[in-house]
Tab-separated table of C-alpha atoms in Angstrom:
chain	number	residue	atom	x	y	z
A	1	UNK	CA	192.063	145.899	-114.403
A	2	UNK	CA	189.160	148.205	-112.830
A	3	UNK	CA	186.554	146.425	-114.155
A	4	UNK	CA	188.323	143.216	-112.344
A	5	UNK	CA	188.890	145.069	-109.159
A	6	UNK	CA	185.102	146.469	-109.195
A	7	UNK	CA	183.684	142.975	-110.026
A	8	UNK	CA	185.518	141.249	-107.130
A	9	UNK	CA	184.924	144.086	-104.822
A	10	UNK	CA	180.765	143.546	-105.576
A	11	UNK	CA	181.027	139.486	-105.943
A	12	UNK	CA	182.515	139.825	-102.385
A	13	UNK	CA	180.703	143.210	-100.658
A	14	UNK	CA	178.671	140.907	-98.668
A	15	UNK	CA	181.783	138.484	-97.045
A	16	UNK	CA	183.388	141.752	-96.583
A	17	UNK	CA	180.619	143.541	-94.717
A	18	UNK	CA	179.562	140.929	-92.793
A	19	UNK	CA	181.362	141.022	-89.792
A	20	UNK	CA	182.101	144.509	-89.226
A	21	UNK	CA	177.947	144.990	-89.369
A	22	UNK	CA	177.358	141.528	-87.406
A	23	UNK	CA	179.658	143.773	-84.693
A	24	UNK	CA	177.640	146.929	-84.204
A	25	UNK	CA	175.394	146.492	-81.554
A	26	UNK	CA	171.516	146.097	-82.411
A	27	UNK	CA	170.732	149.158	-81.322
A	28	UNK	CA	172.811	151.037	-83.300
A	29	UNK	CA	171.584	148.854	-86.375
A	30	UNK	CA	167.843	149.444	-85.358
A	31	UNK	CA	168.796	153.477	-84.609
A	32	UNK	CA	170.299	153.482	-88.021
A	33	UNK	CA	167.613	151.637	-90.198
A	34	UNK	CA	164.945	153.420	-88.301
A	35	UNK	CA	166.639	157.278	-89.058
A	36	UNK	CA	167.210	155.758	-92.668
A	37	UNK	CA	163.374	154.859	-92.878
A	38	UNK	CA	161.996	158.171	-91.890
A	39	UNK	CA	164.328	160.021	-93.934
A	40	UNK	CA	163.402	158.162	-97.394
A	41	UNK	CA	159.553	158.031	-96.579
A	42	UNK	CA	159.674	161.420	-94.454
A	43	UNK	CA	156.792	162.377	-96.738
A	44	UNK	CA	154.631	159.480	-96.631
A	45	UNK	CA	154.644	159.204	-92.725
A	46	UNK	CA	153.549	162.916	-93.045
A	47	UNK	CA	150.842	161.295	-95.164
A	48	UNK	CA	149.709	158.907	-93.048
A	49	UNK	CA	150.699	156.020	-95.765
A	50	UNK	CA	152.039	153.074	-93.821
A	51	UNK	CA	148.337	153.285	-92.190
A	52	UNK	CA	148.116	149.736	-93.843
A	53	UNK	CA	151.142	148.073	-91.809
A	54	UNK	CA	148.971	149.201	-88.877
A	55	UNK	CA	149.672	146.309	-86.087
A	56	UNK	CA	151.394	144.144	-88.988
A	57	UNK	CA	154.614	143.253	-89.335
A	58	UNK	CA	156.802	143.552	-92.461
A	59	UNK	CA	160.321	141.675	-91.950
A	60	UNK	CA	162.898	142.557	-94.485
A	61	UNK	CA	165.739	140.294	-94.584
A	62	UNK	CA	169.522	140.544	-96.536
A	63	UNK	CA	170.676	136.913	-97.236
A	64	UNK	CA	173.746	137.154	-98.009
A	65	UNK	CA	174.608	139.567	-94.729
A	66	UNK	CA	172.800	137.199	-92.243
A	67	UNK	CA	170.449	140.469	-91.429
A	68	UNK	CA	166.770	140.697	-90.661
A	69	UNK	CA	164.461	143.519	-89.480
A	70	UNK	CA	161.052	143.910	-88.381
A	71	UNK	CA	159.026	147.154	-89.457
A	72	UNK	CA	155.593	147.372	-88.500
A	73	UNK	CA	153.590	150.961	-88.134
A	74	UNK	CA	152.167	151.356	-84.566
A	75	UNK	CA	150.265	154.367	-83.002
A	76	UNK	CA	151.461	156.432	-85.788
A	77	UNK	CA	154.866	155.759	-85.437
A	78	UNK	CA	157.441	153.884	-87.432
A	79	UNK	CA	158.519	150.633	-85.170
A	80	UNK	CA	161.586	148.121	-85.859
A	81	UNK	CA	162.479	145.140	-84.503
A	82	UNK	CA	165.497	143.032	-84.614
A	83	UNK	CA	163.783	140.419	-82.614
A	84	UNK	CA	161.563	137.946	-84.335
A	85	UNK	CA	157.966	139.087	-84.875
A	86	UNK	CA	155.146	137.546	-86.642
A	87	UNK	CA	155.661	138.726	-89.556
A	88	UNK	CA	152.683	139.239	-92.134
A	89	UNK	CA	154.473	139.766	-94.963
A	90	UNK	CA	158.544	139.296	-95.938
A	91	UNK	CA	160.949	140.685	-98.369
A	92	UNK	CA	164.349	139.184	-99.103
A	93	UNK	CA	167.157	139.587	-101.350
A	94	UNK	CA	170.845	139.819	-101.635
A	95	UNK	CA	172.945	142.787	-100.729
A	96	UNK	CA	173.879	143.525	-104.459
A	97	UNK	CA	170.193	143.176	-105.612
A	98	UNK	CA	169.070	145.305	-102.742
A	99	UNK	CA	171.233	148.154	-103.461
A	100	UNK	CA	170.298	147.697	-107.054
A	101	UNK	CA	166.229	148.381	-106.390
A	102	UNK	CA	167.104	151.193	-103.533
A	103	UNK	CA	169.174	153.454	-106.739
A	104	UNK	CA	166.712	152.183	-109.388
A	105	UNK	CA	168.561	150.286	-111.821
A	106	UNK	CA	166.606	147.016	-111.352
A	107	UNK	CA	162.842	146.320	-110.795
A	108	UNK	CA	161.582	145.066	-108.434
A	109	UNK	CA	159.278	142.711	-110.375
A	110	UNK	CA	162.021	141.420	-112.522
A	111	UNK	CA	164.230	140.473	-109.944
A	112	UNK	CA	161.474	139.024	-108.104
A	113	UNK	CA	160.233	136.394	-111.379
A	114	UNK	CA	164.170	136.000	-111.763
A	115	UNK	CA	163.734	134.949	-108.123
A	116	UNK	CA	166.672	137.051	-106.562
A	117	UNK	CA	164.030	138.674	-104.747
A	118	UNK	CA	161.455	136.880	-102.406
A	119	UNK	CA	158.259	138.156	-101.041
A	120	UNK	CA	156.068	135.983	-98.405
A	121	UNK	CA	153.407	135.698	-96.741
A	122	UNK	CA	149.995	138.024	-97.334
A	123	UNK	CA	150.436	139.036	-100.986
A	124	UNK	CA	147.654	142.174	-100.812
A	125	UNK	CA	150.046	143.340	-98.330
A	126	UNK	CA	152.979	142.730	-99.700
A	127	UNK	CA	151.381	144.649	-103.165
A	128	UNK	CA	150.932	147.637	-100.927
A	129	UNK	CA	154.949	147.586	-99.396
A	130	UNK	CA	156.360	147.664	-102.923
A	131	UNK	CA	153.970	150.846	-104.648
A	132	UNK	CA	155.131	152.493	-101.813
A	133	UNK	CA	158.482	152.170	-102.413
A	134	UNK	CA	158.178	152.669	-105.653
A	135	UNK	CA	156.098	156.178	-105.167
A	136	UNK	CA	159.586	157.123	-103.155
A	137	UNK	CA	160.776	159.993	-104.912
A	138	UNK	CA	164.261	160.159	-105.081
A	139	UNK	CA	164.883	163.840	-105.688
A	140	UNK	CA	163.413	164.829	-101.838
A	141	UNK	CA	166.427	163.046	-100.346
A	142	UNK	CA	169.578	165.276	-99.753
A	143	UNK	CA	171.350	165.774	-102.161
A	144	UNK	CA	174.464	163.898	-100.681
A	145	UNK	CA	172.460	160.933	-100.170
A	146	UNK	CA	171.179	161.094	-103.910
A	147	UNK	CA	174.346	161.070	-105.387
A	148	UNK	CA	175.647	158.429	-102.768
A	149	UNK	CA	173.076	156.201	-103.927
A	150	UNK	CA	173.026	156.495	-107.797
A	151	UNK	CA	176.688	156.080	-107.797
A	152	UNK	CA	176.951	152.720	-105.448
A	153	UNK	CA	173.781	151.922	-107.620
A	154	UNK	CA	175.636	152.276	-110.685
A	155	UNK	CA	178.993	150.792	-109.253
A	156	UNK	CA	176.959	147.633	-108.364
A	157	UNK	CA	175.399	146.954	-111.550
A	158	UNK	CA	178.585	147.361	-113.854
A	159	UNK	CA	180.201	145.528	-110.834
A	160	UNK	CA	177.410	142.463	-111.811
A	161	UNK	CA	177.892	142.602	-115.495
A	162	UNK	CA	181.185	140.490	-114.820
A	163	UNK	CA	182.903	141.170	-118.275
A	164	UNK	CA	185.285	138.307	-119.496
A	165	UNK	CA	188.380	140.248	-117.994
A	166	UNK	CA	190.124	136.894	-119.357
A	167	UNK	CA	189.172	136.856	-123.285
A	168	UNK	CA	189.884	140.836	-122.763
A	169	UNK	CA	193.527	140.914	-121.755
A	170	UNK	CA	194.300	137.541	-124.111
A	171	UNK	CA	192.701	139.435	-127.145
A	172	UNK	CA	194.863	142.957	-125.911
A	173	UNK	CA	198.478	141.399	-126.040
A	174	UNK	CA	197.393	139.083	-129.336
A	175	UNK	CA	196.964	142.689	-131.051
């Protein structure tokens, strides 16, 4: 009966989140992603490692939620944009999928030849985006947000493996 209730609740996550995200104002979206962004890559800004998003733009886009962002890296500072830019270069998935990279239980490259995730536009560039979320280590993030990840990360996927709840309960009362 969990395992139903978990697979419905991830099938759906995006129709459910929709509009209660569609209604928080921009700026609170932008405010949000952009606190979210220098917390994760706190140590690569430090670095000086988005140099090569200098004056390009990177949009990242969630299908299934209707949302797209702009990140570029201008006058060392960390820029987004809810309006659309020129982008350079574009990533886009699915919520599920998303969330699934972000706590590490999916590649990037695999869901990308399984075509669940899309990158556009200059590929050099794009190349460049992805090592540096991969070199994002996980451990430097509070530990709250760790454990907040890995275990939406881990709801997610068994949410995904959609077990045949059907066969299970017929096979249960036939014992």
């Amino acid at each position: 009966m969990i395992n139903k209730i978990r697979t419905q609740l991830v099938q759906n996550a995006a129709s459910i989140l929709r509009s209660p995200i569609h209604l928080l104002p921009k700026f609170v979206q932008k405010k949000v992603l952009l606190d979210g962004l220098k917390m994760v890559f706190h140590e690569a800004l430090e670095e000086g490692d988005f140099e090569f998003l200098n004056d390009k733009w990177l949009k990242v886009e969630i299908r299934d939620l209707d949302l797209r962002w702009y990140i570029s890296y201008q006058q060392d500072r960390l820029l987004v944009a809810d309006a659309p830019q020129q982008e350079d270069v574009s990533f886009s998935g699915n919520l599920n999928d998303l969330v699934l990279i972000a706590g590490r239980k999916e590649d990037p490259d695999t869901l990308f030849f399984q075509r669940r995730l899309s990158i556009e536009g200059d590929t050099e560039l794009g190349l460049e985006v992805k090592n540096l979320m991969d070199s994002v280590d996980l451990q430097q993030l509070p530990q709250a947000l760790q454990i907040l990840l890995h275990q939406l990360a881990d709801f997610v996927h068994k949410g995904m493996q959609m077990p045949n709840t059907h066969n299970e309960v017929e096979n249960a009362y036939s014992n």
